[in-house]
Tab-separated table of C-alpha atoms and ligand atoms in Angstrom:
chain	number	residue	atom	x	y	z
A	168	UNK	CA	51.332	11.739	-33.744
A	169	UNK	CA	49.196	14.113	-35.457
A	170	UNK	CA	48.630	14.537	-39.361
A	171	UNK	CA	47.005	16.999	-41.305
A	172	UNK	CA	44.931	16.079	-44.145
A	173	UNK	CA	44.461	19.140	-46.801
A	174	UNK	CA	41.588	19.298	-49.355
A	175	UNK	CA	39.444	21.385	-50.770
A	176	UNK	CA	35.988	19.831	-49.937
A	177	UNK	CA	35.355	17.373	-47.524
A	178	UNK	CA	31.491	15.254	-48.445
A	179	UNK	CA	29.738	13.861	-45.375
A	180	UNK	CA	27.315	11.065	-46.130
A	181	UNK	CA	27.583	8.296	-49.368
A	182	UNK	CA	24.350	7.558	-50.674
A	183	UNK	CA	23.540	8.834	-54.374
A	184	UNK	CA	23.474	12.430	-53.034
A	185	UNK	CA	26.828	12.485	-51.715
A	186	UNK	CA	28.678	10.237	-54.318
A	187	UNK	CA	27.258	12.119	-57.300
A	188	UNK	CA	28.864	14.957	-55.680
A	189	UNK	CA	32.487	13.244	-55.181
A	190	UNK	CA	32.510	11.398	-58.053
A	191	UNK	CA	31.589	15.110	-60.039
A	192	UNK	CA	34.607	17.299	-57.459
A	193	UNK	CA	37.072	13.856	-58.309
A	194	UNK	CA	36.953	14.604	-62.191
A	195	UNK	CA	36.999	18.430	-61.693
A	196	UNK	CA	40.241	18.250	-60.223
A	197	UNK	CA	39.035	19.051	-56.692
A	198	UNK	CA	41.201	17.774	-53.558
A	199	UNK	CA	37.755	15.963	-52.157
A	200	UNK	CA	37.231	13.452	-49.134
A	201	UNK	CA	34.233	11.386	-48.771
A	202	UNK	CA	33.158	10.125	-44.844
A	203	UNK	CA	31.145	7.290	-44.734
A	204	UNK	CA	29.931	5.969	-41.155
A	205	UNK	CA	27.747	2.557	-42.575
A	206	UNK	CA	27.881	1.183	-46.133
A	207	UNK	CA	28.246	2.850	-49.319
A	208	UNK	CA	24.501	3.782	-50.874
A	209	UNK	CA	23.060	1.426	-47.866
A	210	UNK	CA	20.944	4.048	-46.727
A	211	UNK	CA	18.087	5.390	-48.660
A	212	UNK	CA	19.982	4.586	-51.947
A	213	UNK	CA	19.979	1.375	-52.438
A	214	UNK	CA	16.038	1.051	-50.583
A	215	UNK	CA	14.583	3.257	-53.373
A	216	UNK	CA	12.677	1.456	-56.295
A	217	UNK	CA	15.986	2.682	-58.811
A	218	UNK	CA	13.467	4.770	-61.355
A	219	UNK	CA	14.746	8.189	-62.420
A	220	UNK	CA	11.659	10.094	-62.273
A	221	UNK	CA	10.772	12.700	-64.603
A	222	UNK	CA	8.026	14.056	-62.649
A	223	UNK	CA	5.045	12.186	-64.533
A	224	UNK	CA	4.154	10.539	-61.209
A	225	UNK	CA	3.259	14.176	-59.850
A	226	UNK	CA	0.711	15.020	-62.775
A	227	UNK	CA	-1.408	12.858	-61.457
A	228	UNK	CA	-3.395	15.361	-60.215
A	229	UNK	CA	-4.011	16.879	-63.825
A	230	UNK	CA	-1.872	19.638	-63.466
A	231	UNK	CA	1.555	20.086	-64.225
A	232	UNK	CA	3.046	20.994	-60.566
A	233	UNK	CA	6.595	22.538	-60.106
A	234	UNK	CA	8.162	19.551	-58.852
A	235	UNK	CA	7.089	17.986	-62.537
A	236	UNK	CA	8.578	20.971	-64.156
A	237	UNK	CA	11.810	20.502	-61.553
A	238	UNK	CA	12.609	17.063	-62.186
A	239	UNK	CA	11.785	16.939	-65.674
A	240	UNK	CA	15.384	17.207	-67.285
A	241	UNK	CA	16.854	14.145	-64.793
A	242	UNK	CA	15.660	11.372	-67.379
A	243	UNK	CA	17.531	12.902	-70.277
A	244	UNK	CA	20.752	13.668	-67.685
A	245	UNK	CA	21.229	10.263	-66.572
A	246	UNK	CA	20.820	8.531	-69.573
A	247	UNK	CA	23.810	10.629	-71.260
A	248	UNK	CA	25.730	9.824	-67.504
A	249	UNK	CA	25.096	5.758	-68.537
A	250	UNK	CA	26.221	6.242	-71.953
A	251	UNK	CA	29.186	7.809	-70.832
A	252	UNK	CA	28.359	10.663	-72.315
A	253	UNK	CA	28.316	12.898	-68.642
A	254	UNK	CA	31.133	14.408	-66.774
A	255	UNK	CA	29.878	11.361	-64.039
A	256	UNK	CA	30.456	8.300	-66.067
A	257	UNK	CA	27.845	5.547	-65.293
A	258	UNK	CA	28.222	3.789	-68.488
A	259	UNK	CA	29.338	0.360	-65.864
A	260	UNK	CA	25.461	0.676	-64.141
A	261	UNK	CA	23.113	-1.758	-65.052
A	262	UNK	CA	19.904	-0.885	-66.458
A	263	UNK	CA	16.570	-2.540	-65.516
A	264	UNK	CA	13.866	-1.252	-68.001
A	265	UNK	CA	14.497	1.601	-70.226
A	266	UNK	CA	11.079	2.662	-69.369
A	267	UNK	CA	8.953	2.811	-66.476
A	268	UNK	CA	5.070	2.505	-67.850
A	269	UNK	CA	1.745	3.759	-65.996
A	270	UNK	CA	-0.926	1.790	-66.233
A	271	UNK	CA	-5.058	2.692	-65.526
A	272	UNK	CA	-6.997	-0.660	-64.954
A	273	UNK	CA	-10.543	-0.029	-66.380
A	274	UNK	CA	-12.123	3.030	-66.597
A	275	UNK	CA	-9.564	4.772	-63.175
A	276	UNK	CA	-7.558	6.951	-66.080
A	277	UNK	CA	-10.200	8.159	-68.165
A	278	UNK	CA	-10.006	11.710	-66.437
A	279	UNK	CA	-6.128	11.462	-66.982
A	280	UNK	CA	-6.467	10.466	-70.287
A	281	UNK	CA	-7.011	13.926	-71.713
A	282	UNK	CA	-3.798	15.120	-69.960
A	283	UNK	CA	-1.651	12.832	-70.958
A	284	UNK	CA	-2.361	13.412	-74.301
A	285	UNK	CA	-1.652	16.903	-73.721
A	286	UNK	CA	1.122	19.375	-75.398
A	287	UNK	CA	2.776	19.646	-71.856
A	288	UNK	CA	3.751	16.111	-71.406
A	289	UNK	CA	4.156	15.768	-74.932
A	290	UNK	CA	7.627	13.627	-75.285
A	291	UNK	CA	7.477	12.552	-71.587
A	292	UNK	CA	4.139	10.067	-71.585
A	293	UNK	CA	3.024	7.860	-74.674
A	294	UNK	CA	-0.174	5.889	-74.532
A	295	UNK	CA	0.624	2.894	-76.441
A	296	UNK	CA	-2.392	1.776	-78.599
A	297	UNK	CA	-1.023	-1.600	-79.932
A	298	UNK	CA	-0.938	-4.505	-77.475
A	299	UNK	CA	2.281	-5.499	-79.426
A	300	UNK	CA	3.722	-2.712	-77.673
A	301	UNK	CA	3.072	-3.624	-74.172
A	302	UNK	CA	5.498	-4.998	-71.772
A	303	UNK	CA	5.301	-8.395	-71.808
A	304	UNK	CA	3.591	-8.647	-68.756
A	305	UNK	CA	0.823	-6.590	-69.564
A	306	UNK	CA	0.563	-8.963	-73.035
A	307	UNK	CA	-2.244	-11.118	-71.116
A	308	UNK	CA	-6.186	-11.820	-72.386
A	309	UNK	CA	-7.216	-10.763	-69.128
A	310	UNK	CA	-5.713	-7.630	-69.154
A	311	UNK	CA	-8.136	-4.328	-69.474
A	312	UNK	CA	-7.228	-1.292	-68.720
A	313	UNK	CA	-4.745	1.628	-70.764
A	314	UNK	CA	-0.946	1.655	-70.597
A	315	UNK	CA	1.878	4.914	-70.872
A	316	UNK	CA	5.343	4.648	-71.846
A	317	UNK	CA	7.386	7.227	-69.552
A	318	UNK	CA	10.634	8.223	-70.161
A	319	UNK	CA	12.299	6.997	-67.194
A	320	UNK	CA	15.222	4.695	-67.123
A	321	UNK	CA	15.063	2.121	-64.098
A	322	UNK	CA	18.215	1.266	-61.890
A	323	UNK	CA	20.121	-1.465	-60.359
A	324	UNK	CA	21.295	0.912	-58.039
A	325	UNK	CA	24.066	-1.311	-56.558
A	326	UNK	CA	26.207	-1.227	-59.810
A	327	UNK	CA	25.232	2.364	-59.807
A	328	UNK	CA	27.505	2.943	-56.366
A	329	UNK	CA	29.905	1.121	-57.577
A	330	UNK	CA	30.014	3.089	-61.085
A	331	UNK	CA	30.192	5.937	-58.848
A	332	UNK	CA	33.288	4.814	-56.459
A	333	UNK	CA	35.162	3.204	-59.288
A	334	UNK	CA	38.913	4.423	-58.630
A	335	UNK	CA	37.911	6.770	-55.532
A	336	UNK	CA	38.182	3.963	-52.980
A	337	UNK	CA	41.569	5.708	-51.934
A	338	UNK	CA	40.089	8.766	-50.977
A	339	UNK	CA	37.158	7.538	-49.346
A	340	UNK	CA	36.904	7.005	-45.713
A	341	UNK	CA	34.982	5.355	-42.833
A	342	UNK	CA	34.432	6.807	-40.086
A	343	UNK	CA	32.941	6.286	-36.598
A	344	UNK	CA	31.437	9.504	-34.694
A	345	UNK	CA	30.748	7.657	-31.631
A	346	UNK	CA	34.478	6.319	-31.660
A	347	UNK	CA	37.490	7.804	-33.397
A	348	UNK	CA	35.947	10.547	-35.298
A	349	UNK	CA	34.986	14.194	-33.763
A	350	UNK	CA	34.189	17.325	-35.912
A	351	UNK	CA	35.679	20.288	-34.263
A	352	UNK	CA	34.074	24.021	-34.573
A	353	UNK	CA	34.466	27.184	-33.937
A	354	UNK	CA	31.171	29.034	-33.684
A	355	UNK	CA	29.248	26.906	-36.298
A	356	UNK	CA	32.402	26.394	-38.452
A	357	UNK	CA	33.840	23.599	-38.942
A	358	UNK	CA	37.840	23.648	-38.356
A	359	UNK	CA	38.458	20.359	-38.855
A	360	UNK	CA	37.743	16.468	-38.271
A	361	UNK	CA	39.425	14.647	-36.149
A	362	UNK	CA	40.240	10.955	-36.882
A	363	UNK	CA	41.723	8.227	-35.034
A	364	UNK	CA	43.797	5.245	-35.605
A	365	UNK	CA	45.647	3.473	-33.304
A	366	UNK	CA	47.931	5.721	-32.226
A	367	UNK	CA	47.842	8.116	-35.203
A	368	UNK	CA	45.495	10.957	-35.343
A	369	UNK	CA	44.705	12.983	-38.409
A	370	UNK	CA	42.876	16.141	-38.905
A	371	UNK	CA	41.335	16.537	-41.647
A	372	UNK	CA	40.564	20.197	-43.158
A	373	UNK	CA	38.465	21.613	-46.125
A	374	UNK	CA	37.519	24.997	-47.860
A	375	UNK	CA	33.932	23.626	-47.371
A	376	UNK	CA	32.059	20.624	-45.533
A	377	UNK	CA	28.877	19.191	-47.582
A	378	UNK	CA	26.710	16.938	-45.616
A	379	UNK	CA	24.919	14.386	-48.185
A	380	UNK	CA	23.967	12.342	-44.718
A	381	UNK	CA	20.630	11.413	-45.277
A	382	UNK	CA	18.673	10.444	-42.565
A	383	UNK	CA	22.101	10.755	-40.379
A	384	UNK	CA	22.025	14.870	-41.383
A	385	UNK	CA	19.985	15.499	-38.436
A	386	UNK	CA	22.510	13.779	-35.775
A	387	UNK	CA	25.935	15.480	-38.041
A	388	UNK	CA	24.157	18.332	-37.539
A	389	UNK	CA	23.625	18.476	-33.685
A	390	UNK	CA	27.715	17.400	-33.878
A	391	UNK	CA	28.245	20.478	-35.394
A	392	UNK	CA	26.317	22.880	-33.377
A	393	UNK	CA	23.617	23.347	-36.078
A	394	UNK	CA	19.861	23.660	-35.868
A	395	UNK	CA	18.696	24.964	-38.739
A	396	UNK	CA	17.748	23.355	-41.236
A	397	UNK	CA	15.272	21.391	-39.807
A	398	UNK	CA	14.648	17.328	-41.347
A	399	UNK	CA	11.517	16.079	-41.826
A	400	UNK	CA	11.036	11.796	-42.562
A	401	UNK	CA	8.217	10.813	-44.244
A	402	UNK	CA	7.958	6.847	-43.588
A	403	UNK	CA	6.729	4.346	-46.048
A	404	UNK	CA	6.076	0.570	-45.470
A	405	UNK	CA	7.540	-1.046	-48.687
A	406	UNK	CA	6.405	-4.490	-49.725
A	407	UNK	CA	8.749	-7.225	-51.436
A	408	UNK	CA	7.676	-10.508	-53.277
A	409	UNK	CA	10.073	-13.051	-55.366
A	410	UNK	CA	8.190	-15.455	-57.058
A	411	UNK	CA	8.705	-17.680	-60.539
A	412	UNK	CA	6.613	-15.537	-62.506
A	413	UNK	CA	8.705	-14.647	-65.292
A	414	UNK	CA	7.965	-11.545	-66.413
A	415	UNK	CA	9.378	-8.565	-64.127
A	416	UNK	CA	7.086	-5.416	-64.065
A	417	UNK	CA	7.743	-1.821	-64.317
A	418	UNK	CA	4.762	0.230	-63.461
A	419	UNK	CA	2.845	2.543	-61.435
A	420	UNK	CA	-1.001	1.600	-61.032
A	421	UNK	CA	-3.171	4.767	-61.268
A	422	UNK	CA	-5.695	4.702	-58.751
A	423	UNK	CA	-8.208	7.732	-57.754
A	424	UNK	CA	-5.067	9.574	-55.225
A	425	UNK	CA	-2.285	12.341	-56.757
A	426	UNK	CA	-0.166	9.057	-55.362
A	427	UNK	CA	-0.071	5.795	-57.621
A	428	UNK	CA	-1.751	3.154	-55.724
A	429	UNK	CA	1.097	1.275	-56.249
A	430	UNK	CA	4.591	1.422	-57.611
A	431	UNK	CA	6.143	-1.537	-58.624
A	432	UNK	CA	9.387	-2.377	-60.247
A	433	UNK	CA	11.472	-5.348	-60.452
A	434	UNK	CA	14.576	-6.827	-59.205
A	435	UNK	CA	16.836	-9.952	-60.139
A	436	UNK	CA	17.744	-11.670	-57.277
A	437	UNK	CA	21.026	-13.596	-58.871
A	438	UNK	CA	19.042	-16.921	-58.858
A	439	UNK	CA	16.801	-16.632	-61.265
A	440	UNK	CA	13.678	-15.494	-59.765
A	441	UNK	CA	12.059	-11.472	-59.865
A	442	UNK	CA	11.651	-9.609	-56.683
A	443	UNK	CA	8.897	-7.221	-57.162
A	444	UNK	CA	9.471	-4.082	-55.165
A	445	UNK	CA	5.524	-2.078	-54.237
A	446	UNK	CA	5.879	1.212	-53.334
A	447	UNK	CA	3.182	4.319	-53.918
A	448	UNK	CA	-0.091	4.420	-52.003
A	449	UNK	CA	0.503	0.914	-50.661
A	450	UNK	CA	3.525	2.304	-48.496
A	451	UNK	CA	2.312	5.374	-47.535
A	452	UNK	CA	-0.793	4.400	-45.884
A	453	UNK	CA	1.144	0.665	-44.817
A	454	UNK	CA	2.904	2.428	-41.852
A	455	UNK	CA	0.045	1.547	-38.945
A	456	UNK	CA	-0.291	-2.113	-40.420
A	457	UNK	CA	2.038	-5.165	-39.322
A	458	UNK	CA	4.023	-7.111	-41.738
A	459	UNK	CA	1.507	-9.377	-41.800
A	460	UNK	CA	-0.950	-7.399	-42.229
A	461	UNK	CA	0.919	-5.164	-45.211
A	462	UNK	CA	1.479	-8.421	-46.914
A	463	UNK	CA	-2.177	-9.568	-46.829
A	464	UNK	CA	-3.347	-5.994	-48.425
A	465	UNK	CA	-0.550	-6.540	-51.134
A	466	UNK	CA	-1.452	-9.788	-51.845
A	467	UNK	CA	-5.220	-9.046	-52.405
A	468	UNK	CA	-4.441	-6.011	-54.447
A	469	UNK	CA	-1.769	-7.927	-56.574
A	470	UNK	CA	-4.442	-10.795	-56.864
A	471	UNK	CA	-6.863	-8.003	-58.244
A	472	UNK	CA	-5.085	-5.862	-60.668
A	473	UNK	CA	-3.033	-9.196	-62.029
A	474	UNK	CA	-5.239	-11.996	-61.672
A	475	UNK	CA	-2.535	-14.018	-64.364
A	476	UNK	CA	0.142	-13.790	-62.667
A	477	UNK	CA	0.809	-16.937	-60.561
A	478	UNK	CA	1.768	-15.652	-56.516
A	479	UNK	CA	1.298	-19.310	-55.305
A	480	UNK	CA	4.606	-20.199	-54.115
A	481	UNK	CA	5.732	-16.624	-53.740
A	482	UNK	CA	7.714	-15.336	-50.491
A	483	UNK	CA	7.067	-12.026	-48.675
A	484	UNK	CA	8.394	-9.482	-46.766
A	485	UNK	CA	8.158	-5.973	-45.903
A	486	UNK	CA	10.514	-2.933	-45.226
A	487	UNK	CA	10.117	0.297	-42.874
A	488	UNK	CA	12.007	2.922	-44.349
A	489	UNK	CA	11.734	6.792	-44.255
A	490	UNK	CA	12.705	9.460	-46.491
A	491	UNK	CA	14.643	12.614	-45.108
A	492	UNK	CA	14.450	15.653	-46.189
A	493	UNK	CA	14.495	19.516	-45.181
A	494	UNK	CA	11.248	20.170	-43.423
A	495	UNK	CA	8.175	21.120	-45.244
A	496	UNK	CA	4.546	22.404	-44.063
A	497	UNK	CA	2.351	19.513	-44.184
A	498	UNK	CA	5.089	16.893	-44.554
A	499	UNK	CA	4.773	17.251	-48.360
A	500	UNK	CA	7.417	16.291	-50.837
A	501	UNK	CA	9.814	19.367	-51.513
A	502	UNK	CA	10.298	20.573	-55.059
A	503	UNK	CA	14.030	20.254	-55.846
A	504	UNK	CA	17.107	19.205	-54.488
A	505	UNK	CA	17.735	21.007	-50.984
A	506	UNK	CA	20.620	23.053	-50.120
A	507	UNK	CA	21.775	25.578	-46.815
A	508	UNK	CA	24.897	27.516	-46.664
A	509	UNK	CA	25.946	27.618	-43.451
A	510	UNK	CA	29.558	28.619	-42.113
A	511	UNK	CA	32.061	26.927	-44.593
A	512	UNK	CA	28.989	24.181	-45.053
A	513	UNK	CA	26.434	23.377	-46.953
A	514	UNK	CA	23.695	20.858	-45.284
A	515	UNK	CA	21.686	19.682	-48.326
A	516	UNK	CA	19.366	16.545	-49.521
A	517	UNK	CA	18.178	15.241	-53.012
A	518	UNK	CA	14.982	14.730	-51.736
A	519	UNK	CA	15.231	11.935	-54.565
A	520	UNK	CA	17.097	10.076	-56.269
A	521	UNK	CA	16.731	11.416	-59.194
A	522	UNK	CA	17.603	14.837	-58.112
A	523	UNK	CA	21.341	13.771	-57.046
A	524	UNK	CA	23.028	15.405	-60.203
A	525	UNK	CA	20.792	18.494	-59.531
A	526	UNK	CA	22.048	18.952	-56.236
A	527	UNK	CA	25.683	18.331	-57.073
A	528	UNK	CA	25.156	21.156	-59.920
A	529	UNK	CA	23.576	23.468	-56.870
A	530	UNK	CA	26.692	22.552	-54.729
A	531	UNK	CA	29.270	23.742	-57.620
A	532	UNK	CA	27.200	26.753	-58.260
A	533	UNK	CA	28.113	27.948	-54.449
A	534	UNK	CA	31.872	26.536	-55.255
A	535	UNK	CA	32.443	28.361	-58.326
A	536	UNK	CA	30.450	32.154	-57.134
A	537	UNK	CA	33.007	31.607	-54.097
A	538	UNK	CA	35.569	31.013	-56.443
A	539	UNK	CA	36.720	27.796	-54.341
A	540	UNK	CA	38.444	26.602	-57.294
A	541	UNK	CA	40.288	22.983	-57.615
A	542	UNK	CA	43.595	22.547	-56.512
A	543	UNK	CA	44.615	19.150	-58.322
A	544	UNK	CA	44.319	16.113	-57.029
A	545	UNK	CA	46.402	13.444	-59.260
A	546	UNK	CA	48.120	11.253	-56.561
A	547	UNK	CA	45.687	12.376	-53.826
A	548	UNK	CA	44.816	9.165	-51.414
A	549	UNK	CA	44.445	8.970	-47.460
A	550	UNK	CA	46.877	7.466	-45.888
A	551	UNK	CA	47.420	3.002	-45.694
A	552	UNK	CA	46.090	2.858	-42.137
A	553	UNK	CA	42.658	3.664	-42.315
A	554	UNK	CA	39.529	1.676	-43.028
A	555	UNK	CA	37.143	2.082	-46.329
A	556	UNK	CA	33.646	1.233	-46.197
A	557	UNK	CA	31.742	-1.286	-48.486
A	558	UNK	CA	29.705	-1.137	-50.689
A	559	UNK	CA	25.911	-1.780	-50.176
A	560	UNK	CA	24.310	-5.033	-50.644
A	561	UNK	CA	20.591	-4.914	-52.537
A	562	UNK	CA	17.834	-3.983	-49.897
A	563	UNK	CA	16.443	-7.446	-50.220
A	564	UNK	CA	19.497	-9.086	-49.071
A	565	UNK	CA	18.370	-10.071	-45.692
A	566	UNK	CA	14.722	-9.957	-46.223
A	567	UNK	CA	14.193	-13.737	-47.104
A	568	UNK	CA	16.733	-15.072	-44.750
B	610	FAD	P1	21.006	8.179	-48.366
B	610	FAD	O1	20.900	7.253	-49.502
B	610	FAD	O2	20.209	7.852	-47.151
B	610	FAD	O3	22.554	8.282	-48.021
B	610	FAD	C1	23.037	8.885	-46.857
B	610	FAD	C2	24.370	8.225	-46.559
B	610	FAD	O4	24.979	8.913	-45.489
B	610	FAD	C3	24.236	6.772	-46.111
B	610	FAD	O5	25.181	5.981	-46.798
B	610	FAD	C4	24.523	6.821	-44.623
B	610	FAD	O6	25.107	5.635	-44.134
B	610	FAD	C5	25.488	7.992	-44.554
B	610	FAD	N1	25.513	8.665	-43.264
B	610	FAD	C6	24.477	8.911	-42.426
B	610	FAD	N2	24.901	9.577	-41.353
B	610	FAD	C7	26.237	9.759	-41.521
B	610	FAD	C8	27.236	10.368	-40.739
B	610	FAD	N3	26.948	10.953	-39.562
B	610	FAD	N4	28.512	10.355	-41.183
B	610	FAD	C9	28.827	9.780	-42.376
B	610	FAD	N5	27.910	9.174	-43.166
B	610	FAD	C10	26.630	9.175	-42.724
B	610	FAD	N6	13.833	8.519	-55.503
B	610	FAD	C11	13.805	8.433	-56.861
B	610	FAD	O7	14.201	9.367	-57.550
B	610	FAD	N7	13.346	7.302	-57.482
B	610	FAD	C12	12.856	6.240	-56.782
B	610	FAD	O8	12.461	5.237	-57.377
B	610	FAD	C13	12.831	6.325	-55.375
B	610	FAD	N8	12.327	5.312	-54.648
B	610	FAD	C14	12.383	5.376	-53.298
B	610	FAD	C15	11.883	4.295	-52.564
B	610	FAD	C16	11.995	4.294	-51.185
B	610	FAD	C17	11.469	3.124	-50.403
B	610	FAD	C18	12.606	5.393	-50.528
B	610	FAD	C19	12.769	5.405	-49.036
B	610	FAD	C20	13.068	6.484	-51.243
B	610	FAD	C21	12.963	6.486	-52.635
B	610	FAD	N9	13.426	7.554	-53.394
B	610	FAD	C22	13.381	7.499	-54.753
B	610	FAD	C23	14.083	8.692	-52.741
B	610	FAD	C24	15.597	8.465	-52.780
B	610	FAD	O9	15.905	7.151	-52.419
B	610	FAD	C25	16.308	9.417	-51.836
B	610	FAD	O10	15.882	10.745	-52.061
B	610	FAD	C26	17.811	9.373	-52.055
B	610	FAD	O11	18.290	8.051	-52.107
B	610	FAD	C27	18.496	10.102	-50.921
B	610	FAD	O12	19.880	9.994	-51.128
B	610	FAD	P2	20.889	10.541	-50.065
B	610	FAD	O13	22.239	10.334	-50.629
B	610	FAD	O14	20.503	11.907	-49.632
B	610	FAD	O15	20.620	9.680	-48.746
């Protein structure tokens, strides 16, 4: 027995990217599907250190680039999204730290110093002076070195997905492309997808078909016949340490690279104890190194920059993880969120978190100049039979097992 399932968009891929999108089509009135083949947000999502950049991080070559100019409205955007204050209401999210700081031990930021202080990051970076001000962390006799208050919010990007699926559970649905789900095309456009249960099938069609996969865009798109865009991953080795020390830690180090030497931020791990999360220069150049080996070099830099803080009885563990995006010369970091018309699709990629609600705005652009307007959707669920996916669990979840 087949089924047809109408709507106006159909969203490929749940991680921010895609569930900004739904969650932004759901209160516009849009008839819109999401297809999730893993866990909600368990891909890059709920891996990524949670800050929403405002591009400070990419001044750190002394120049204002146009990927700092891009991103530089996102802080200001999500905050009104967790005061409930957005169209996307994230006002059930958790916040971490309302700031993420930079930090210069010794002398490494004097060069910086100037242009930080500077009228174009005026309202984005402030030094702060008094050692009052200082996270607590930082509040330490043996600390030397200069510290900037950026505005960017920092994420516990679990409650985040689940801000984000609140009352769409109904019209989200898991899928399995190597099982019960097919997409089937007619020269590059999608006419449908085709999904099996038991003995029903449904096909389900859509004005357009948004892939927010991911890393899984490049596979969805060989599905569909597509080769262009191409996907680039850049890989990072991530590092992860819970220990007693009290005091989490939002920062990025500044070392002498356009990269921080290390970015780390902070995680509860429901018992008590602070998982610090090390990203930055650490994880980009940890990709040839072991585990083992990652761990020591953390260890020894952590040792160095924060001789207080007590690692003694600490636990480790590290995480191989890339980042997708469209491909770039030199594997560099593209400038905005990505997207490709193709057919009746778009193939498209934050290329950060942060960027999620720029790309959903880029996505109703193309919706709105095609005049693919909403056609309702009160009542609008799939039907009993099929399966939902979960929600994703926090990336250190099996890491200390
Ligand atoms: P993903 O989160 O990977 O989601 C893709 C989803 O699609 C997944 O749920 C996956 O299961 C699903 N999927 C895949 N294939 C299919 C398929 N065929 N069918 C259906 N579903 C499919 N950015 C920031 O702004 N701030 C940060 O602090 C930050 N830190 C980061 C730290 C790390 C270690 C990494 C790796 C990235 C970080 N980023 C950060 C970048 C950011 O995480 C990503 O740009 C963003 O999460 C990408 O979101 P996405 O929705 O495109 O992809």
């Amino acid at each position: 027995m087949t089924q047809t399932i109408e709507t106006d968009v159909v969203v490929i891929g749940g991680g921010i990217a895609g569930l900004w999108l739904f969650n932004t089509l759901n209160k516009q009135g849009y008839k819109a599907l999401l297809l999730e083949n893993a866990a909600l947000g368990g891909g890059q999502t709920i891996k990524s250190q949670g800050i929403v950049h405002g591009g400070t991080k990419y001044t750190l070559t002394g120049t204002l680039t146009k990927a700092a100019e891009c991103i530089a409205g996102m802080p200001d955007r999500w905050r009104r999204a967790l005061k409930g204050e957005d169209e996307v209401d994230l006002s059930g999210a958790d916040i971490l730290s309302q700031s993420q700081y930079l930090w210069s031990p010794g002398d490494v930021g004097s060069r910086l110093t100037t242009f930080f202080a500077s009228k174009a990051l005026r309202g984005r970076v402030e030094q702060l002076k008094k050692p009052e001000a200082f996270p607590d962390i930082f509040r330490h006799e043996g600390f030397r070195g200069k510290i900037y208050q950026l505005n960017e919010v920092v994420l516990d990007i679990q409650t985040v997905v689940k801000a984000l699926v609140n009352g769409l559970e109904n019209r989200i649905l898991k899928v399995d492309w190597s099982e019960s789900t097919r997409i089937v095309t007619d020269d590059n456009k999608v006419e449908f997808i085709e999904h099996k249960v038991g003995d029903k099938t449904f096909h389900i069609k859509a004005r357009k078909f948004v892939t927010t996969a991911g890393e899984g865009t490049e596979s969805l798109m060989k599905l569909w016949g597509l080769s262009q865009p191409e996907m680039q991953r850049r890989p990072l080795h991530m590092v992860m340490v819970r220990h007693r020390h009290p005091e989490p830690l939002f920062a990025h180090c500044l070392g002498t690279k356009p990269v921080p030497r290390m970015t780390i931020t902070s995680h509860p791990d429901g018992e008590g104890n602070w998982i610090w999360y090390l990203g930055g220069e650490i994880a980009e150049d940890g990709m040839e190194r072991t585990p083992e080996e990652q761990i020591r070099v953390a260890r020894r830099d952590l040792v160095a920059l924060l001789p207080w803080v007590n690692l003694d009885e600490a636990q480790w563990a590290t995480l191989f993880v890339n980042r997708a995006e469209p491909r770039q010369t030199k594997l560099l970091r593209p400038d905005a969120a990505f997207i490709h018309e193709t057919g009746n699709g778009i193939i498209s990629w934050p290329t950060k978190l942060a960027l999620a609600p720029n790309l959903s705005d880029e996505v109703m652009k193309v919706l709105n100049r095609e005049q693919l307007s909403p056609s309702g959707n009160e009542g609008f669920a799939l039907p009993d039979e099929v399966e939902h996916p979960e929600i994703c669990q926090p990336f250190w979840s099996e890491a200390f097992t």
